[in-house]
Coordinates of N, CA, C and O in Angstrom, one line a residue:
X1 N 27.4 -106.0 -14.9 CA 26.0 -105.6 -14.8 C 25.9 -104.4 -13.8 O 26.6 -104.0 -12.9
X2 N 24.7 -103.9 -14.4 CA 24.6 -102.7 -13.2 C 22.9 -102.7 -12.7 O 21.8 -102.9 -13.3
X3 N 23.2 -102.4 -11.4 CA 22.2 -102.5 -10.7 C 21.3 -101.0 -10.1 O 21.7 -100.3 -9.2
X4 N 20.4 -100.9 -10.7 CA 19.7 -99.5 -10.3 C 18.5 -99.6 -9.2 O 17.4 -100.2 -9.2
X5 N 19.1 -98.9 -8.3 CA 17.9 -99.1 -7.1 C 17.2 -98.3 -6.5 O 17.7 -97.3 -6.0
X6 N 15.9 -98.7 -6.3 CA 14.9 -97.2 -6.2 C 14.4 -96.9 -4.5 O 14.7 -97.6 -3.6
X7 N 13.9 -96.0 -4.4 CA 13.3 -95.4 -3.1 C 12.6 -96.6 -2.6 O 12.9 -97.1 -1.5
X8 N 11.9 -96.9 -3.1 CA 10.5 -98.2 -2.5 C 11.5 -99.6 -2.1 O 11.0 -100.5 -1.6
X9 N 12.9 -99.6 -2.4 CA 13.3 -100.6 -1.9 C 13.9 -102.0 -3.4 O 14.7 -102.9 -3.3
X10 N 13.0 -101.6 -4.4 CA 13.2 -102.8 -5.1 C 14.5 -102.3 -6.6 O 15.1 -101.2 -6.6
X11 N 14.6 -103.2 -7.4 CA 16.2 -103.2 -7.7 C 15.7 -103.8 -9.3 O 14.8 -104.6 -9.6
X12 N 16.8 -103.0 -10.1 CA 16.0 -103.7 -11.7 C 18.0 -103.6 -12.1 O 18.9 -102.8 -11.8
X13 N 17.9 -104.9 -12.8 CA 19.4 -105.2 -13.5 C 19.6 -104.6 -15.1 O 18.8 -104.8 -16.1
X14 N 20.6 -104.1 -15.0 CA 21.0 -103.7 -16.4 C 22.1 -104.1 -16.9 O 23.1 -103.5 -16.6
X15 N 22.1 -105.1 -17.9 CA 23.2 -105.6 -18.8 C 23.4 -104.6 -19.6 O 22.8 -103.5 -19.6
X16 N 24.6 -104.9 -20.7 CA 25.2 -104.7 -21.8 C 24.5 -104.4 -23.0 O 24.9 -103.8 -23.9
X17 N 23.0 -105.2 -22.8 CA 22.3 -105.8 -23.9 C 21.4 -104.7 -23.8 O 21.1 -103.9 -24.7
X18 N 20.6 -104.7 -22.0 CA 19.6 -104.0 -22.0 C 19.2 -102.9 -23.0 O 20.1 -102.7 -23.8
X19 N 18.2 -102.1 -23.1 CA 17.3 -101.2 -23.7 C 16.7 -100.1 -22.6 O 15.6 -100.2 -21.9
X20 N 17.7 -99.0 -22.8 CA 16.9 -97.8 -21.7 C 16.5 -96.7 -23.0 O 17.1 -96.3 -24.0
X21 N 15.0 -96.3 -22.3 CA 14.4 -95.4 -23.1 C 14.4 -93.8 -22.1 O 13.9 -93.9 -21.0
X22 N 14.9 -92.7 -22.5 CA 14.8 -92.0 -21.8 C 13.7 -90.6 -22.3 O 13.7 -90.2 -23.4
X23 N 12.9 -90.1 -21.5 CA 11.6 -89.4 -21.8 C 11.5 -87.7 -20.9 O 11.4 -87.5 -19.7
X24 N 11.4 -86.9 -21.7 CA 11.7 -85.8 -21.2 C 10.0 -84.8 -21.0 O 9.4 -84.9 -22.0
X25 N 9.3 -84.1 -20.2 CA 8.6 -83.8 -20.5 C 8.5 -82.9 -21.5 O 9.4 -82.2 -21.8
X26 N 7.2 -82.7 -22.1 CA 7.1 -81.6 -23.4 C 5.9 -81.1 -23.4 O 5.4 -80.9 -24.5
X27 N 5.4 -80.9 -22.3 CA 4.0 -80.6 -21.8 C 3.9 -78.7 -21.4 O 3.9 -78.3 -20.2
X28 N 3.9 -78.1 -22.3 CA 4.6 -76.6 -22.4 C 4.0 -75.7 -22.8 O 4.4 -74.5 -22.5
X29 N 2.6 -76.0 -23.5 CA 1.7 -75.6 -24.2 C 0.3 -75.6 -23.5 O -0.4 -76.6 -23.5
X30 N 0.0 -74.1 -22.8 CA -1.6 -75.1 -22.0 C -2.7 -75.2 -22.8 O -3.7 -75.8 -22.5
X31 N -2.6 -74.8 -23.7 CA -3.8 -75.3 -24.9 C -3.7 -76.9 -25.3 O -4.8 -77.2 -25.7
X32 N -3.0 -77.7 -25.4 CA -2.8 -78.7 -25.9 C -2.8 -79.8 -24.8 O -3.1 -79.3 -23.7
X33 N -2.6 -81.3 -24.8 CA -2.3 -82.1 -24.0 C -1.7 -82.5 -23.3 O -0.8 -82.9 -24.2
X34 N -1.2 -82.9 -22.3 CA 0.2 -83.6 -21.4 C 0.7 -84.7 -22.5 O 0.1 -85.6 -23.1
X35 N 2.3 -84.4 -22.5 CA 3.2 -85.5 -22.9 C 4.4 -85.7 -22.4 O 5.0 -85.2 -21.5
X36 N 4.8 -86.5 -23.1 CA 6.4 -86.9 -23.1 C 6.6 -86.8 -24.1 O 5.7 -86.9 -25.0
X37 N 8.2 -86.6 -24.4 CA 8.7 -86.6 -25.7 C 10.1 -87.6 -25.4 O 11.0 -87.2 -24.7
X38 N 10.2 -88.9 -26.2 CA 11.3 -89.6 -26.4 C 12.7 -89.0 -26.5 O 12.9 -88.3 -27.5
X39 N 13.5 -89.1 -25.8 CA 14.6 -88.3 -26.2 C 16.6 -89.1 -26.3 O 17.8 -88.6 -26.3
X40 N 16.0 -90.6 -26.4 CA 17.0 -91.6 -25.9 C 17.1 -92.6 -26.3 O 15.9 -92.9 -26.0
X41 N 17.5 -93.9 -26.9 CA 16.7 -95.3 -26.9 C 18.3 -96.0 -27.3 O 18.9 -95.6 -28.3
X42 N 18.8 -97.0 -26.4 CA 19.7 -97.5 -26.9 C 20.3 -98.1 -25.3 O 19.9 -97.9 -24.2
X43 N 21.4 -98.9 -25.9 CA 22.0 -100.0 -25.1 C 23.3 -99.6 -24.5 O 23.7 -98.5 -24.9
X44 N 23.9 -100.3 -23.5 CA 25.4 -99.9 -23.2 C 26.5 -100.2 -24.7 O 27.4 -99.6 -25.2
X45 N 25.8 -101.3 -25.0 CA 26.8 -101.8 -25.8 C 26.2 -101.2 -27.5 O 26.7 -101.7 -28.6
X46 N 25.5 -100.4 -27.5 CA 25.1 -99.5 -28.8 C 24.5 -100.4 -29.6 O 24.6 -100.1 -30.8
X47 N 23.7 -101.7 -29.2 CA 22.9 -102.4 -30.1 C 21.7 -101.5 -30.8 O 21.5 -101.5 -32.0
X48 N 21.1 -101.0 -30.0 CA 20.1 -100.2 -30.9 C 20.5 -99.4 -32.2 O 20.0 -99.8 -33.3
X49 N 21.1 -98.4 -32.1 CA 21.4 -98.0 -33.4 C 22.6 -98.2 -34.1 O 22.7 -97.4 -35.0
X50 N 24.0 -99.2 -33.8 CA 24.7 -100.3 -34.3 C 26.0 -99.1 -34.1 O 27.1 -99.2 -34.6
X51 N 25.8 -97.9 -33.3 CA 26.9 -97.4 -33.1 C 27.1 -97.1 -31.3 O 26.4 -97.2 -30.3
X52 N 28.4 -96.6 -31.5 CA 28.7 -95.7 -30.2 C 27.7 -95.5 -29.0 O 26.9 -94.7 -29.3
X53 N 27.6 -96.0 -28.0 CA 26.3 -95.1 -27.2 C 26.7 -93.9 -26.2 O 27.8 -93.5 -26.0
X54 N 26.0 -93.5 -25.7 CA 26.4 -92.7 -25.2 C 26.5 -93.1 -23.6 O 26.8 -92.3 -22.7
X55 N 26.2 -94.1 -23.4 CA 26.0 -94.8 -21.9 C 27.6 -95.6 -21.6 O 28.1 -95.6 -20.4
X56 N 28.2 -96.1 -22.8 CA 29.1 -96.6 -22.7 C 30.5 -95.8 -22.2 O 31.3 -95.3 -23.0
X57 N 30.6 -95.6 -20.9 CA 31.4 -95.0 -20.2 C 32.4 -95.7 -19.5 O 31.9 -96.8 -19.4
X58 N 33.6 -95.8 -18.8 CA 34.5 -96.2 -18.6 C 33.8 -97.2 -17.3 O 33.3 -98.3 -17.2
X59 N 34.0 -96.3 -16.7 CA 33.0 -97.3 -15.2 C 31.3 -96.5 -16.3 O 31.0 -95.4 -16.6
X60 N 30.9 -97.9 -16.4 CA 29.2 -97.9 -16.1 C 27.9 -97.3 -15.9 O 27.0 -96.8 -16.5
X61 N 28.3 -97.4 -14.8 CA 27.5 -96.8 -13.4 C 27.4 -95.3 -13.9 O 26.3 -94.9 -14.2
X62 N 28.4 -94.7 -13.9 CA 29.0 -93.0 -14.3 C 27.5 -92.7 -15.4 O 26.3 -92.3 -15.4
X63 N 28.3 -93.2 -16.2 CA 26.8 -93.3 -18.0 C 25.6 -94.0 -17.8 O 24.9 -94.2 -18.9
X64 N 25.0 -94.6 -16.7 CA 24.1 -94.7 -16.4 C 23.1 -94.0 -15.7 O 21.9 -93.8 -15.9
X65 N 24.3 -93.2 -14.4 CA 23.5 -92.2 -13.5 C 23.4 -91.0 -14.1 O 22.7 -90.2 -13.6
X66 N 24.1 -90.7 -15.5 CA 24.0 -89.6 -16.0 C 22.7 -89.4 -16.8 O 21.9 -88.5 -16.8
X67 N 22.6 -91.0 -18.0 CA 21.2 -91.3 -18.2 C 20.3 -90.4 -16.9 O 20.2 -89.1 -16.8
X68 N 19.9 -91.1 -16.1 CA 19.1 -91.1 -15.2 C 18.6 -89.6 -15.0 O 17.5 -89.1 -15.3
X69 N 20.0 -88.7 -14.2 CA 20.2 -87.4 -14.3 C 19.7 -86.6 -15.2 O 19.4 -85.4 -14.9
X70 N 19.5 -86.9 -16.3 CA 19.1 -86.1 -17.5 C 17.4 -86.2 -18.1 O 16.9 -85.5 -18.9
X71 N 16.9 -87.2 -17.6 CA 15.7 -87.5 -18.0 C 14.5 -87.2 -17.1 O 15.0 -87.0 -16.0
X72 N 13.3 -87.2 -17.1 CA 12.5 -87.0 -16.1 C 11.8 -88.1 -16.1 O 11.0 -88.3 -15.1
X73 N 12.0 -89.3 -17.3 CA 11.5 -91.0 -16.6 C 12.1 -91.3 -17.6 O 12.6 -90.7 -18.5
X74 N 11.8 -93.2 -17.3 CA 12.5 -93.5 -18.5 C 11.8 -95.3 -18.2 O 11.2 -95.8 -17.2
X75 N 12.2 -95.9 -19.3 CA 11.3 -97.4 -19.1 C 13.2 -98.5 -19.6 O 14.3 -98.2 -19.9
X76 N 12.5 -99.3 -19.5 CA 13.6 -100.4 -19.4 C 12.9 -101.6 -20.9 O 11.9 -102.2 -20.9
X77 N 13.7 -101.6 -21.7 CA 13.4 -102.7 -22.6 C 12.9 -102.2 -23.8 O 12.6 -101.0 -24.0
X78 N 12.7 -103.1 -24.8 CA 11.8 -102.4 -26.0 C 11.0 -102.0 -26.0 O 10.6 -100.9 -26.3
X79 N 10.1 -103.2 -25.2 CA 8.1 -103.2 -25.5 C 7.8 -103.0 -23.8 O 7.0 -103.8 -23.3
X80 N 8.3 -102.2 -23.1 CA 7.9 -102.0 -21.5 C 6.7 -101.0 -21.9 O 6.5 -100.1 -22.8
X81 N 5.9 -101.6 -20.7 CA 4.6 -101.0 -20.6 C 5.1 -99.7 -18.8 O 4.3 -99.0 -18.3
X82 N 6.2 -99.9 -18.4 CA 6.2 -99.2 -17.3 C 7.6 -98.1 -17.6 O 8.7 -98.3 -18.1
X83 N 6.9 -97.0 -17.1 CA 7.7 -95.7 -16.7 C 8.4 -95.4 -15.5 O 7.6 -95.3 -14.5
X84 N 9.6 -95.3 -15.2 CA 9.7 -95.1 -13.9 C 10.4 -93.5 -13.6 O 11.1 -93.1 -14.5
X85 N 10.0 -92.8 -12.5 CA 10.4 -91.6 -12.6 C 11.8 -91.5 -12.3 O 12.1 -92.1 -11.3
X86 N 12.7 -90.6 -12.9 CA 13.8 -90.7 -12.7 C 14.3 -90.0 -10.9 O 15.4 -90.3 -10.5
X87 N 13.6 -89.3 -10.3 CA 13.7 -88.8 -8.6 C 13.4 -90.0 -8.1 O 13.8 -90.0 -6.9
X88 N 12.9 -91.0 -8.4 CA 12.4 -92.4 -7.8 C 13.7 -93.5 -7.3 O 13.7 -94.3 -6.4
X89 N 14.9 -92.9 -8.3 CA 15.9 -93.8 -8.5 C 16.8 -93.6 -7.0 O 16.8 -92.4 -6.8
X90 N 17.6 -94.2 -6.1 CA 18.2 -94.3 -4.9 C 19.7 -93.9 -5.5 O 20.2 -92.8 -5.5
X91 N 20.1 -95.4 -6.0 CA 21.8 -95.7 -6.6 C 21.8 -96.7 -7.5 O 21.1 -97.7 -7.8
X92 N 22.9 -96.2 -7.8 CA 23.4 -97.0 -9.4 C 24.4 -97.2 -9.0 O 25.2 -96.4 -8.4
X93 N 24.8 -98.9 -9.2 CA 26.4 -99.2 -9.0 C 26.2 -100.6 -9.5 O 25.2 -101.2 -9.7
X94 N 28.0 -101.1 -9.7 CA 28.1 -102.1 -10.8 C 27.9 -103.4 -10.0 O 28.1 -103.2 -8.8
X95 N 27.6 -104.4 -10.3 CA 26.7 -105.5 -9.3 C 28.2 -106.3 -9.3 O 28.6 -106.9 -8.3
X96 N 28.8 -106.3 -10.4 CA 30.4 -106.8 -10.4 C 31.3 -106.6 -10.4 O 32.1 -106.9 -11.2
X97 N 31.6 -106.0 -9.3 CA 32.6 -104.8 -9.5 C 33.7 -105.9 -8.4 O 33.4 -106.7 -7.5
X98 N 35.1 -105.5 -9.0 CA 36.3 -106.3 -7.9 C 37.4 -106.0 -7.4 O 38.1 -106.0 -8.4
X99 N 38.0 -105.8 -6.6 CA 39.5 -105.6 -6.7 C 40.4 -106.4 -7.2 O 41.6 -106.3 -6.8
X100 N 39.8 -107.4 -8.2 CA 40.8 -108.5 -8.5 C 41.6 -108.3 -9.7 O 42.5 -109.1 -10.0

């Protein structure tokens, strides 16, 4: 599992399973309205689109903080109603990690 943890102190878990959505701004046009534009949607373990993901990196953590690095927010899960900004994020590291 990997554990991502933000400025304000509090900590959101990410499995194998989980669902990170990542969201880029696209707000570029001043005639038009503020957006985001989707630019990501899938699991460590590539359940979302039944292939390869791109998160799935040797250590974790690495394909997580790169997620993170590349997006300007991003939400957690299928049906999340919350955005979190990706400057918000502290550290990423593996909650199981061992020397054994």
């Amino acid at each position: 599992m990997i554990v991502i943890s933000f400025l304000d102190g509090t900590d959101i878990t990410i499995t194998e399973e989980t669902v990170l959505n990542g969201f880029r701004n696209f707000s570029h046009d001043p005639e038009r309205e503020f957006y985001i534009k989707k630019v990501f949607s899938n699991s460590i373990n590539g359940s979302e689109t039944k292939e390869a993901s791109r998160l799935s990196t040797d250590d974790k953590k690495v394909g997580i903080m790169g997620f993170v690095l590349s997006v300007d927010c991003f939400s957690i899960g299928e049906e999340s109603n919350t955005l979190y900004r990706s400057s918000a994020v502290k550290s990423v590291e593996n909650s199981n990690f061992s020397f054994g």
